[in-house]
mmCIF file of C-alpha atoms and ligand atoms in Angstrom:
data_model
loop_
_atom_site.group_PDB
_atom_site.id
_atom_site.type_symbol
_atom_site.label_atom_id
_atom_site.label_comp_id
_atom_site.label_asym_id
_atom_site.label_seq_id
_atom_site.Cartn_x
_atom_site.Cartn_y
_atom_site.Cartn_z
ATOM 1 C CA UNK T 1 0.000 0.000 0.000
ATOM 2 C CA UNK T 2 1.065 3.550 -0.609
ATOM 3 C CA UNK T 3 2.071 5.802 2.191
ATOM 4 C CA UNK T 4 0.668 9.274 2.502
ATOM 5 C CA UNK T 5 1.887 11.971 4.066
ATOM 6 C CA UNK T 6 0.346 12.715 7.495
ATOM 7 C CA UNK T 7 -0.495 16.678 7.003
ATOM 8 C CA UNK T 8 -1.981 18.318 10.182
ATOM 9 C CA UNK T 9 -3.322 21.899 10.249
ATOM 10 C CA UNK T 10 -3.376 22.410 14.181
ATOM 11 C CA UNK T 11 -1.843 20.649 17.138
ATOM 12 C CA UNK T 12 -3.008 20.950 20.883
ATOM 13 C CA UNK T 13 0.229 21.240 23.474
ATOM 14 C CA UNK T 14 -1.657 20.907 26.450
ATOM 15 C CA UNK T 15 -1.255 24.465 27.141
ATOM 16 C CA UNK T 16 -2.000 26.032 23.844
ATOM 17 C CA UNK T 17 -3.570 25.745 20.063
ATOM 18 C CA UNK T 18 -1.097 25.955 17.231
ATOM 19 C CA UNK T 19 -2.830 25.990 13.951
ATOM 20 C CA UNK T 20 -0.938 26.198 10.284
ATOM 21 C CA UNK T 21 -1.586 29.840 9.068
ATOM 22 C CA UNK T 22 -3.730 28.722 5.738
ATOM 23 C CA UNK T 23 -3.904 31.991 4.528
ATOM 24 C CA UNK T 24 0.053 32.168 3.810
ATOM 25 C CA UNK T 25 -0.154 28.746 1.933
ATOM 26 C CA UNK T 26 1.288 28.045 -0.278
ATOM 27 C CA UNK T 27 4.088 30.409 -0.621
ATOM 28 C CA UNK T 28 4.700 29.919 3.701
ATOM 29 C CA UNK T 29 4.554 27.805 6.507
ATOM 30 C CA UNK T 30 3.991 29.551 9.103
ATOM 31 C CA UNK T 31 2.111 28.283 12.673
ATOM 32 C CA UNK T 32 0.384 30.301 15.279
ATOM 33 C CA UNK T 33 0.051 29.885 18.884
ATOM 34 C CA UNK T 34 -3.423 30.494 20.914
ATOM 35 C CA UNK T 35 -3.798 30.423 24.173
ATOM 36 C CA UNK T 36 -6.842 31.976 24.041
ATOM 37 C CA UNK T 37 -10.294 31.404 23.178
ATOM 38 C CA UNK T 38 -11.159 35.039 21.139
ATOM 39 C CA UNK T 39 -7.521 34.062 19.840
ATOM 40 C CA UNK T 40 -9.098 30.864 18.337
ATOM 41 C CA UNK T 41 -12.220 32.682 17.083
ATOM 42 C CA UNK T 42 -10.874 35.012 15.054
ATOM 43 C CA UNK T 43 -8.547 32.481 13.611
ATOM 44 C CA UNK T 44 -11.918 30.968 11.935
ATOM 45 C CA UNK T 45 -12.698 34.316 11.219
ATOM 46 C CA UNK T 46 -10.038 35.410 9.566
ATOM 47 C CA UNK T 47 -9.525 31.947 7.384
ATOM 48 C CA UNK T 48 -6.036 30.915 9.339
ATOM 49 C CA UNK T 49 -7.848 27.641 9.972
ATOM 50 C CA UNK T 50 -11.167 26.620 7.523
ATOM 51 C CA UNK T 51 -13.195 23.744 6.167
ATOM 52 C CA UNK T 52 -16.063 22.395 8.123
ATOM 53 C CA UNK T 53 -14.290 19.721 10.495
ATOM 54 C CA UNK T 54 -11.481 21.576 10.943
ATOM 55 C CA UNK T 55 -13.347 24.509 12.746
ATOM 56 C CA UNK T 56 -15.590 22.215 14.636
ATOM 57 C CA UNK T 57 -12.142 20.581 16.319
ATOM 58 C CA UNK T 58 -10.418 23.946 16.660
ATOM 59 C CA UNK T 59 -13.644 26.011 18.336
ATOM 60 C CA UNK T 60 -13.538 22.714 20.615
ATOM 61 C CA UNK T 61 -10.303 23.781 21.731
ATOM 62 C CA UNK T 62 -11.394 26.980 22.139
ATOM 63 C CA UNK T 63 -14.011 26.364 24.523
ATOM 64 C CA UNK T 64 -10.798 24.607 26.658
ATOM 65 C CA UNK T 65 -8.691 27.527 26.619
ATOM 66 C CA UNK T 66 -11.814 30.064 27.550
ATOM 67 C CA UNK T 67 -12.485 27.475 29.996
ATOM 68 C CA UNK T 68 -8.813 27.433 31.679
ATOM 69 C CA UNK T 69 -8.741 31.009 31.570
ATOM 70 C CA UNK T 70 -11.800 31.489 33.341
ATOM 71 C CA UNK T 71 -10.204 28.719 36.519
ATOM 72 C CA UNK T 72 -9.276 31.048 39.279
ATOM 73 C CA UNK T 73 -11.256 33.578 38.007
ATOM 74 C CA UNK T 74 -14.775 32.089 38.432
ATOM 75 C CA UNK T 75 -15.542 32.275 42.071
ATOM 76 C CA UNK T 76 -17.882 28.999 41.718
ATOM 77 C CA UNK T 77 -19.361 26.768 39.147
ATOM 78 C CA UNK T 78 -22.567 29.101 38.350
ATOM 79 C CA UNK T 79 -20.467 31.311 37.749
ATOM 80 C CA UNK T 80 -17.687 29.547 35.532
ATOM 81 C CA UNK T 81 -20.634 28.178 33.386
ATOM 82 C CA UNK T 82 -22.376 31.495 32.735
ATOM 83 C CA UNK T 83 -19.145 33.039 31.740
ATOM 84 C CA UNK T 84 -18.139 29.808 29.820
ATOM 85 C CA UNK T 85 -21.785 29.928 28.158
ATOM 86 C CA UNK T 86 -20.767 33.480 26.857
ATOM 87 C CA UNK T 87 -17.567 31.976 25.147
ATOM 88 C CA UNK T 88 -19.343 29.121 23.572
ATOM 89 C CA UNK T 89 -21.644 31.967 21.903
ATOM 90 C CA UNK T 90 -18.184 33.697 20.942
ATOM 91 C CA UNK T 91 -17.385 30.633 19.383
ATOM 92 C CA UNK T 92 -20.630 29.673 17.698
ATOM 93 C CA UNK T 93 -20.668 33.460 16.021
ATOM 94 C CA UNK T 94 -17.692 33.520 14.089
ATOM 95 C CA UNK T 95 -18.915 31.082 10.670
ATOM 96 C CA UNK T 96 -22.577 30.679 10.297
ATOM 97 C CA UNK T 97 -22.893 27.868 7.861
ATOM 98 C CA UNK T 98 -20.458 24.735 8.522
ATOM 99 C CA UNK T 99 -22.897 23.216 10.821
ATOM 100 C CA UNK T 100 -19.894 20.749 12.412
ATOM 101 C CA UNK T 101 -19.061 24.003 14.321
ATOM 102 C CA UNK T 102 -21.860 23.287 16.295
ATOM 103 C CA UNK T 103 -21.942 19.928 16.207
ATOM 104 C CA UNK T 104 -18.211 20.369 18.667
ATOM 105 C CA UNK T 105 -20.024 23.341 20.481
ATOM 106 C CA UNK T 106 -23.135 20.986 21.495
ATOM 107 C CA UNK T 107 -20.982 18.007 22.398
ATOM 108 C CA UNK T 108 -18.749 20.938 24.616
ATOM 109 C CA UNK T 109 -21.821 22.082 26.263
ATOM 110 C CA UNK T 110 -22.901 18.591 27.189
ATOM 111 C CA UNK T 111 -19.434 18.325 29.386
ATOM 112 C CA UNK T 112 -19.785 21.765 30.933
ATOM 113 C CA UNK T 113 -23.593 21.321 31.901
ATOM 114 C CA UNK T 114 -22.694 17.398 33.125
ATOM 115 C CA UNK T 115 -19.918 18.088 35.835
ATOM 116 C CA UNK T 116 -20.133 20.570 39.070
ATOM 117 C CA UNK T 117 -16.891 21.005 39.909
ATOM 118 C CA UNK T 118 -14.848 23.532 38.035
ATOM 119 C CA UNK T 119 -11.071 21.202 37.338
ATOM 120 C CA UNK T 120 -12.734 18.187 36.817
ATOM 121 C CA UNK T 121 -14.927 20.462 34.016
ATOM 122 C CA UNK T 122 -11.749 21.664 32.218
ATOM 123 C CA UNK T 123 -10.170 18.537 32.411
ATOM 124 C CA UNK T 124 -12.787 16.532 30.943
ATOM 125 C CA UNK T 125 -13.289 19.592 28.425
ATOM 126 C CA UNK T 126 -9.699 18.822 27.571
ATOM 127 C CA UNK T 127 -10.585 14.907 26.856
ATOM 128 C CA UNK T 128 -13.850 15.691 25.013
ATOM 129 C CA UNK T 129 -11.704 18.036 22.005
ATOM 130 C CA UNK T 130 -8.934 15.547 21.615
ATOM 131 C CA UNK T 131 -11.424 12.870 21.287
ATOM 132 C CA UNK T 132 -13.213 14.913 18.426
ATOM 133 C CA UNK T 133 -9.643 15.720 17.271
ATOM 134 C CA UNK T 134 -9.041 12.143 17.055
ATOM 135 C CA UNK T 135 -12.721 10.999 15.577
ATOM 136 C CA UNK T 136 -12.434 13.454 12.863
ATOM 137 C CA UNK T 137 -9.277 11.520 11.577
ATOM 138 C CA UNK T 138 -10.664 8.137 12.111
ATOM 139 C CA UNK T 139 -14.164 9.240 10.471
ATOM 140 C CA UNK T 140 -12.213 10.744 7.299
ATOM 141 C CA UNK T 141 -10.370 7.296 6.719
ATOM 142 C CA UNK T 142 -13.444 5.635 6.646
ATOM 143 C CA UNK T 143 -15.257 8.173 4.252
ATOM 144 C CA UNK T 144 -12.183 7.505 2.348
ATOM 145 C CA UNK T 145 -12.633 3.607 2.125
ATOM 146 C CA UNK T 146 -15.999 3.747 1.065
ATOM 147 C CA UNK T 147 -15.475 6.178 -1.812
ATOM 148 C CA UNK T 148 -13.090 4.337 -2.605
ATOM 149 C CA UNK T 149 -14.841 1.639 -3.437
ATOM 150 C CA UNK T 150 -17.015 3.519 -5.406
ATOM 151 C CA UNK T 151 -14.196 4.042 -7.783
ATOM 152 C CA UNK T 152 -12.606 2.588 -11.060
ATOM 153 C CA UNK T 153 -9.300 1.716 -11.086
ATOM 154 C CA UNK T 154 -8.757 4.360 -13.124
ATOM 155 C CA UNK T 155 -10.496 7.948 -12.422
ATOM 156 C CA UNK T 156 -10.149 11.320 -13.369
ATOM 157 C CA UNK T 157 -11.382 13.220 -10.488
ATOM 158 C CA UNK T 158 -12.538 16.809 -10.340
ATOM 159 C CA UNK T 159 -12.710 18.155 -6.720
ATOM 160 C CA UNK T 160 -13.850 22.088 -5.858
ATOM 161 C CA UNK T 161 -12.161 24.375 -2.601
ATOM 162 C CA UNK T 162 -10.070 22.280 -0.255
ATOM 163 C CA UNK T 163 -11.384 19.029 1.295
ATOM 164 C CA UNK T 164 -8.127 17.721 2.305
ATOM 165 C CA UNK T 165 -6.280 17.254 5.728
ATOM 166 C CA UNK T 166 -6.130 20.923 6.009
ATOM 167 C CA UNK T 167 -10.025 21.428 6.151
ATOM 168 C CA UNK T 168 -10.023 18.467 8.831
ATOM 169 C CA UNK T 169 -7.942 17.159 11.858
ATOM 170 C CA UNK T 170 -6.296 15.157 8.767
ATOM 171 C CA UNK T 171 -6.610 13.086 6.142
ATOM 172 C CA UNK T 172 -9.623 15.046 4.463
ATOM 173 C CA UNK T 173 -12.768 13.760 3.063
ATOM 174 C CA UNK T 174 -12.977 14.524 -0.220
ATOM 175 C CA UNK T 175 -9.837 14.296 -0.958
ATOM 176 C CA UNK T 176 -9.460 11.869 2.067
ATOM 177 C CA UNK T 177 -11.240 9.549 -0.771
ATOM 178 C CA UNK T 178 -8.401 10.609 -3.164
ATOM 179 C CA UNK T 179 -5.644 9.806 -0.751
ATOM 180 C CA UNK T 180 -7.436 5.939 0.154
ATOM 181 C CA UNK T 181 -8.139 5.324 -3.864
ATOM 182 C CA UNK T 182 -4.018 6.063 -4.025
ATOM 183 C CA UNK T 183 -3.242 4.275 -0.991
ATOM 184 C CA UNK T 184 -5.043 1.743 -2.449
ATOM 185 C CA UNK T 185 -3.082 1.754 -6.015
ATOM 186 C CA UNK T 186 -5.729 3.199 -8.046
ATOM 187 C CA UNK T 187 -4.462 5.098 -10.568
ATOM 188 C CA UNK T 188 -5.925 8.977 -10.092
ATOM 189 C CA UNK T 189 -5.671 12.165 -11.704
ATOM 190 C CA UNK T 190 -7.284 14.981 -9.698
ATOM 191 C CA UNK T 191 -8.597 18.477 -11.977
ATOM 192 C CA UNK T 192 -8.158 21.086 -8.641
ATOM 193 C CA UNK T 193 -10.344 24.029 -9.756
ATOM 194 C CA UNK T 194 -9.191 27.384 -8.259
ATOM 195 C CA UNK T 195 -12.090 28.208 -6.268
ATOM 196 C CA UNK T 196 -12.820 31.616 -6.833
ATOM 197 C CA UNK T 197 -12.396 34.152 -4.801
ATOM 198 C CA UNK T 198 -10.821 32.416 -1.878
ATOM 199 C CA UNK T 199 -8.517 30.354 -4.285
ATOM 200 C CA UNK T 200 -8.714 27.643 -1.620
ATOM 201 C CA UNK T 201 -8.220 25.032 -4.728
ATOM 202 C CA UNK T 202 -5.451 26.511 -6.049
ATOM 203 C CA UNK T 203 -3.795 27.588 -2.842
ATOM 204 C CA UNK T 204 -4.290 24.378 -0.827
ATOM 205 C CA UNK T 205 -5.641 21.537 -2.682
ATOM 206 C CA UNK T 206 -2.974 21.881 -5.209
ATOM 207 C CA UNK T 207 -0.368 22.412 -2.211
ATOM 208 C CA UNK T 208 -2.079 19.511 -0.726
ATOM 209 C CA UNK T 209 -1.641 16.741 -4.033
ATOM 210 C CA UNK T 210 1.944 18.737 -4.531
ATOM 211 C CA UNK T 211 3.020 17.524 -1.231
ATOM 212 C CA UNK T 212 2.256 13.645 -1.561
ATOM 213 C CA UNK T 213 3.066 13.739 -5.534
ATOM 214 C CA UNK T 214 -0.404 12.936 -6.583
ATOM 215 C CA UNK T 215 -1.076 13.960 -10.142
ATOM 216 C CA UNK T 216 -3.440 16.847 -10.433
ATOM 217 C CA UNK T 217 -4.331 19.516 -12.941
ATOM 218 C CA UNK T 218 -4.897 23.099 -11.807
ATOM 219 C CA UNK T 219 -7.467 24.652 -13.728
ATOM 220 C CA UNK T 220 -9.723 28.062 -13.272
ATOM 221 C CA UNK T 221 -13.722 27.227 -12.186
ATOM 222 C CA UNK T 222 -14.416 28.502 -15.735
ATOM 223 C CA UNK T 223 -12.974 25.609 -17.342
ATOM 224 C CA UNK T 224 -14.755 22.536 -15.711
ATOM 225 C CA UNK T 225 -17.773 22.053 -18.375
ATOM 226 C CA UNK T 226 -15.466 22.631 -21.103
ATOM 227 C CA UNK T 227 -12.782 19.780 -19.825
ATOM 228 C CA UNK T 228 -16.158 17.255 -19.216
ATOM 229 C CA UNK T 229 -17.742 17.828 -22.417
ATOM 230 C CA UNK T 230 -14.480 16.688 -23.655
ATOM 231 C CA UNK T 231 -14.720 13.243 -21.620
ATOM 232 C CA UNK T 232 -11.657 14.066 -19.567
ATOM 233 C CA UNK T 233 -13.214 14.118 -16.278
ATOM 234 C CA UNK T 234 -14.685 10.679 -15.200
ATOM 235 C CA UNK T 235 -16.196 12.003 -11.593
ATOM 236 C CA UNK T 236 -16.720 14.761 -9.240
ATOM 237 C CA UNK T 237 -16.713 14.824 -5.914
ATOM 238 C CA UNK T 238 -16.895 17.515 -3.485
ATOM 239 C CA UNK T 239 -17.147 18.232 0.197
ATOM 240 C CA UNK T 240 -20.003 19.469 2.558
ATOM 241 C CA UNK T 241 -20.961 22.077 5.220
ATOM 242 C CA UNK T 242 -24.309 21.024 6.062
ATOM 243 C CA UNK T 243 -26.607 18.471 4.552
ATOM 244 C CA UNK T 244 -30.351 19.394 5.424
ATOM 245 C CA UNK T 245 -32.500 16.166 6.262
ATOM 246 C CA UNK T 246 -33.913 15.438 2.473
ATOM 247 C CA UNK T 247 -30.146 15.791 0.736
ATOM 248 C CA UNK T 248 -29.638 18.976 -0.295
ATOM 249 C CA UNK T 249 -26.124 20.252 0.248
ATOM 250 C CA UNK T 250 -24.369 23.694 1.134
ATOM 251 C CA UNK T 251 -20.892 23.777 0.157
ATOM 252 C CA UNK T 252 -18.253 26.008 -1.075
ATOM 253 C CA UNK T 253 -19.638 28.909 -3.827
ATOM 254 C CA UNK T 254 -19.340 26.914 -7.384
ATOM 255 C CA UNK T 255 -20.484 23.804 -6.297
ATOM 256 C CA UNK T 256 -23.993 24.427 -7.619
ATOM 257 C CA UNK T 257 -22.719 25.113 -10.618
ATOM 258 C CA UNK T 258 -20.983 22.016 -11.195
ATOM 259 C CA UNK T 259 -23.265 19.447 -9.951
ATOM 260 C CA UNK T 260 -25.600 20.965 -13.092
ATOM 261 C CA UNK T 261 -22.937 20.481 -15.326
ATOM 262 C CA UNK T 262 -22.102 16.832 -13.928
ATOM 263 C CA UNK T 263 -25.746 16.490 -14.699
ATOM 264 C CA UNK T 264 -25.525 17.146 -18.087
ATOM 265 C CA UNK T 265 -22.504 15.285 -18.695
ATOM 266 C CA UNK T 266 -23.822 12.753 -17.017
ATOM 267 C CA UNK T 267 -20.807 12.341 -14.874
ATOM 268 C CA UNK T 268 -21.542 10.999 -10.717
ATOM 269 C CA UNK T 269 -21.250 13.499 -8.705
ATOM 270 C CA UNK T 270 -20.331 12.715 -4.896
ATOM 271 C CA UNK T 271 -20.529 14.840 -1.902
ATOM 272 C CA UNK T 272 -17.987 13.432 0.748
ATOM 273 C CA UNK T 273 -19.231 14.178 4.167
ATOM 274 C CA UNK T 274 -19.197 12.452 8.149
ATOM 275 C CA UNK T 275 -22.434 12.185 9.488
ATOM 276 C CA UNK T 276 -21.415 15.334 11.726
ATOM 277 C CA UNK T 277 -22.183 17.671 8.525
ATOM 278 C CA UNK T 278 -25.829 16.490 8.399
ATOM 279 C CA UNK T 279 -28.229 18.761 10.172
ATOM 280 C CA UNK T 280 -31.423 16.666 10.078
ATOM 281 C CA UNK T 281 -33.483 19.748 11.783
ATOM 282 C CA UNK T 282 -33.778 21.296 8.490
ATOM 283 C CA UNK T 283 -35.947 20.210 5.875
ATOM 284 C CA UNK T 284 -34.615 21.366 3.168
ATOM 285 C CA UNK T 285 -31.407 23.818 1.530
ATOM 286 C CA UNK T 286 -33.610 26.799 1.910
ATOM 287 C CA UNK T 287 -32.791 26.403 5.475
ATOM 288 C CA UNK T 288 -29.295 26.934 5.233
ATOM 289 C CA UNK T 289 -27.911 30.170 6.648
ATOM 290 C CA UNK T 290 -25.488 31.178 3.914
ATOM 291 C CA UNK T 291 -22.286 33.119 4.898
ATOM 292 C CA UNK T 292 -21.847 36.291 2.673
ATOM 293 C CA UNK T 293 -18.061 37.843 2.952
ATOM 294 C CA UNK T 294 -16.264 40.713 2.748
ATOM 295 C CA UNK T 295 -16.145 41.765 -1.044
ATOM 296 C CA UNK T 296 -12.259 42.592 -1.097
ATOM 297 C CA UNK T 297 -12.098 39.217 -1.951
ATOM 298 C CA UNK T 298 -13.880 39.614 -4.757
ATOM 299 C CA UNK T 299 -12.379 43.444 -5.877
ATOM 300 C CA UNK T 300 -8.829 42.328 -5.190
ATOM 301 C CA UNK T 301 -6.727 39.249 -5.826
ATOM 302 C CA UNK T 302 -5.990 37.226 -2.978
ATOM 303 C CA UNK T 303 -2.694 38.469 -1.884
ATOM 304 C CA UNK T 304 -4.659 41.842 -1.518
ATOM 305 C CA UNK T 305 -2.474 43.930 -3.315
ATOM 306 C CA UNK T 306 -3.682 44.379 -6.508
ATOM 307 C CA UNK T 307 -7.828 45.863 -7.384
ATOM 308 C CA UNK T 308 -8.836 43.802 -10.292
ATOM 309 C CA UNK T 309 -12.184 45.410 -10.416
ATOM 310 C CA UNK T 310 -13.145 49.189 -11.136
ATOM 311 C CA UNK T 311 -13.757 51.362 -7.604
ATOM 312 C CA UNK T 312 -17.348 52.110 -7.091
ATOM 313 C CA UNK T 313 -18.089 48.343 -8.191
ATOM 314 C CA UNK T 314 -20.912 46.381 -6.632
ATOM 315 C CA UNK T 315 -20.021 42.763 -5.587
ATOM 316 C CA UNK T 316 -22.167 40.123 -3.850
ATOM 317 C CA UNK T 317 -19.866 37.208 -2.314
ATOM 318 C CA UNK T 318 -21.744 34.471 -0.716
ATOM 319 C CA UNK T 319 -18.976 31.842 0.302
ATOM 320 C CA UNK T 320 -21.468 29.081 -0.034
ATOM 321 C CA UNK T 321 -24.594 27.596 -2.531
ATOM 322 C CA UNK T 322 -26.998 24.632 -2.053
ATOM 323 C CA UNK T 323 -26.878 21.514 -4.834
ATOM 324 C CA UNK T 324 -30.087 19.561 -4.449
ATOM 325 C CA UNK T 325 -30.447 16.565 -3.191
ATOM 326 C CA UNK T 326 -31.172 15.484 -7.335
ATOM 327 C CA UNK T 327 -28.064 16.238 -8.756
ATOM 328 C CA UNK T 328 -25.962 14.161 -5.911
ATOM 329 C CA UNK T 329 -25.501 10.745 -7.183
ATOM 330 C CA UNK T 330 -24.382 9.929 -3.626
ATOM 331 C CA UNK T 331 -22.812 11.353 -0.167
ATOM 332 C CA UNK T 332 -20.408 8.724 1.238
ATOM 333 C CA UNK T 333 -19.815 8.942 4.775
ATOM 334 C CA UNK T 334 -17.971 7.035 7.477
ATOM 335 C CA UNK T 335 -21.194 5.043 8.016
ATOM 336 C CA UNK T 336 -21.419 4.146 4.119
ATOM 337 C CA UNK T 337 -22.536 5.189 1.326
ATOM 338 C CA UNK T 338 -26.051 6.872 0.588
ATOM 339 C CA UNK T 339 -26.968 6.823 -3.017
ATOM 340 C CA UNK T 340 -29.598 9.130 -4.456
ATOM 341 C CA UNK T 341 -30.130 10.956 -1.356
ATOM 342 C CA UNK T 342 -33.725 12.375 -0.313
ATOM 343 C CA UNK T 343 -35.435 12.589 2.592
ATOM 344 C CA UNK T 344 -36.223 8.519 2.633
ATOM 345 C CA UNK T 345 -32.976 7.527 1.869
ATOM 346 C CA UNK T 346 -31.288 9.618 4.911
ATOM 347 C CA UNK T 347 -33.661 8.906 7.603
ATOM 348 C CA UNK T 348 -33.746 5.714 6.607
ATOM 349 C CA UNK T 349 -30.157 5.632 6.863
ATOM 350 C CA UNK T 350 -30.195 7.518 9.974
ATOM 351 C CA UNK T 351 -32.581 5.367 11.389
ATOM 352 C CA UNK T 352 -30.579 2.039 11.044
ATOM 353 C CA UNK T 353 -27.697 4.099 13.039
HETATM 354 O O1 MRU M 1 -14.874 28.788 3.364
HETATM 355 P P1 MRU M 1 -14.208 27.481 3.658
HETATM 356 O O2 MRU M 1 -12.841 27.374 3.094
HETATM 357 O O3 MRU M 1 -14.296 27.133 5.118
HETATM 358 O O4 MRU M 1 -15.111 26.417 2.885
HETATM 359 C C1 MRU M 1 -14.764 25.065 2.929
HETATM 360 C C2 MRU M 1 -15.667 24.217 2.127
HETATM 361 O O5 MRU M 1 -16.627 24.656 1.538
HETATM 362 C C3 MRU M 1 -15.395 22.735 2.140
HETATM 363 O O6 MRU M 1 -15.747 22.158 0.924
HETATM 364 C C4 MRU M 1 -16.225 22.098 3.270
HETATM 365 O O7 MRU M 1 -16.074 22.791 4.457
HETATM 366 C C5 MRU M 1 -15.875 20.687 3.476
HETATM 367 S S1 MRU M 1 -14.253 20.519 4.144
HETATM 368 C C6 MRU M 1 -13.966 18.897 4.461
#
């Protein structure tokens, strides 16, 4: 079996929250240290750390830091949980979409509102992150070995924004499914679109294949319909943010756009996701709270230092858009595999849990 490198985009000391600076990649490596919790959320904020999973772990770890800071200082439990309830809030304000953010918030809350005394809170905080630290890894490898299995030995895959290990705790999901279809000897080639205007394709998924010298084509969103009406592209498959409870999917702007051309190519089209992504108190995409950002990153390229677009111009940036549940051929998860998801098919699958 192939080996793949083990890329990590944080790493919890015990005392502090280092997290690879994504926003310098790929041109630097550079790490930063929190030891605080506002540290941590404006780290999501400000895109140092990204991709569903990954914020879900790292706001986690957040809550443990706001929650050591506040030992000594809270004069009794009442009081260390209503202070701790304010940080959580903190936390849970910084991305509105990725619903795994809180999905870790909920399963942090559980802890605090379980316990009564204040050090055996934080330290069972403390347990509770690296255990979702260490799920998230152990989720994506089995999201990878089902999708796997979906695959040819031969595949052309086209994959949108960055699903890898830096979106995750490692390992990645959609392109955790490219790394176990390697690791398994499958012969892949992976089109990396540049994922307009974050560039998070270009920037990290192409740093990301670079790294473990798995083939890949950089190309500009533009280009994807052309490159499948010429039969070069043999799948897609794409990460998640939240799956509402009949299938339809919010992920990273563009992805709309190519599960319609998939369609019409008649190419499958996968969505990648652990169960933790699925927020089965929606009914449908419409549902979805969808993050709109700052429109620099549309009026200026992504280092910021050049306007690409005339001053006075109007721009709407939405980070995210809902494919329905009809143009996803399937979303593989660490449970399996649901094919032509709807609202039957996931409860159903959901159910069986
Ligand atoms: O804005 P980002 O970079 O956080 O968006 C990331 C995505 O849309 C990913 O596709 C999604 O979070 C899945 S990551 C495994």
């Amino acid at each position: 079996m192939k080996r793949i490198k083990d890329i990590r985009p944080l790493k919890w000391t015990g005392k502090s929250l280092l997290l690879l600076d994504q926003r310098k990649l790929p041109l630097k490596e550079e790490w930063i240290e929190c030891t605080t919790y506002e540290c941590v959320a404006k780290a999501i904020e400000d895109m140092v750390v990204r991709g569903a999973p990954a914020i879900g772990v790292v706001a986690a770890y957040g809550v443990v830091l706001g929650a050591k800071e506040l030992t000594g200082e809270a004069k009794n439990y009442v009081e260390f949980k209503a202070k701790l309830e304010v940080i959580v809030n903190r936390l849970a304000a910084t991305r509105p979409t990725a619903v795994n953010l809180f999905w870790a918030l909920r399963r942090m809350k559980k802890i605090i509102n379980a316990g009564s005394d204040i050090s055996d809170i934080v330290q069972a905080l403390e347990t509770e992150a690296i255990s979702i630290e260490r799920q998230d890894v152990e989720t994506n490898r089995k999201i990878g070995y089902f999708g796997a299995e979906l695959l040819s030995s031969r595949e052309v895959i086209l994959t949108h924004c960055n699903t890898g290990a830096l979106a995750t705790a490692g390992y990645g999901t959609a392109l955790g499914v490219v790394r176990a279809a390697v690791e398994l000897g499958k012969e892949i080639t992976v089109f990396v679109d540049e994922t307009r205007p974050y560039l998070q394709g270009a920037r990290l998924t192409a740093w990301e294949l670079q790294q473990e010298g798995i083939p890949y084509y950089l190309i500009t969103d533009s280009m994807a319909g052309w490159f499948m009406s010429l039969g070069e592209i043999t799948c897609v498959i794409v990460g998640a943010d939240r799956v509402a409870r009949n299938g339809d999917t919010a992920n990273k702007i563009g992805t709309y756009t190519l599960s319609v051309l998939a369609k019409e190519h008649g190419i499958p089209f996968y969505v990648a996701a652990p169960t933790s992504t699925f927020d089965l108190s929606i009914d449908s995409g419409v549902e979805i709270p969808i993050e709109e950002r700052n429109p620099d990153e549309v009026l200026y390229c992504h280092c910021r230092d050049c306007r690409i677009a005339p001053y006075g111009a109007k721009v709407k940036n939405p980070a995210f858009d809902v494919t329905p549940h009809e143009n996803i051929t399937g979303i593989i998860t660490e449970k399996g595999v649901i094919v032509s998801p709807n609202e039957e098919t996931i409860v159903e699958f959901f159910e069986k849990e």
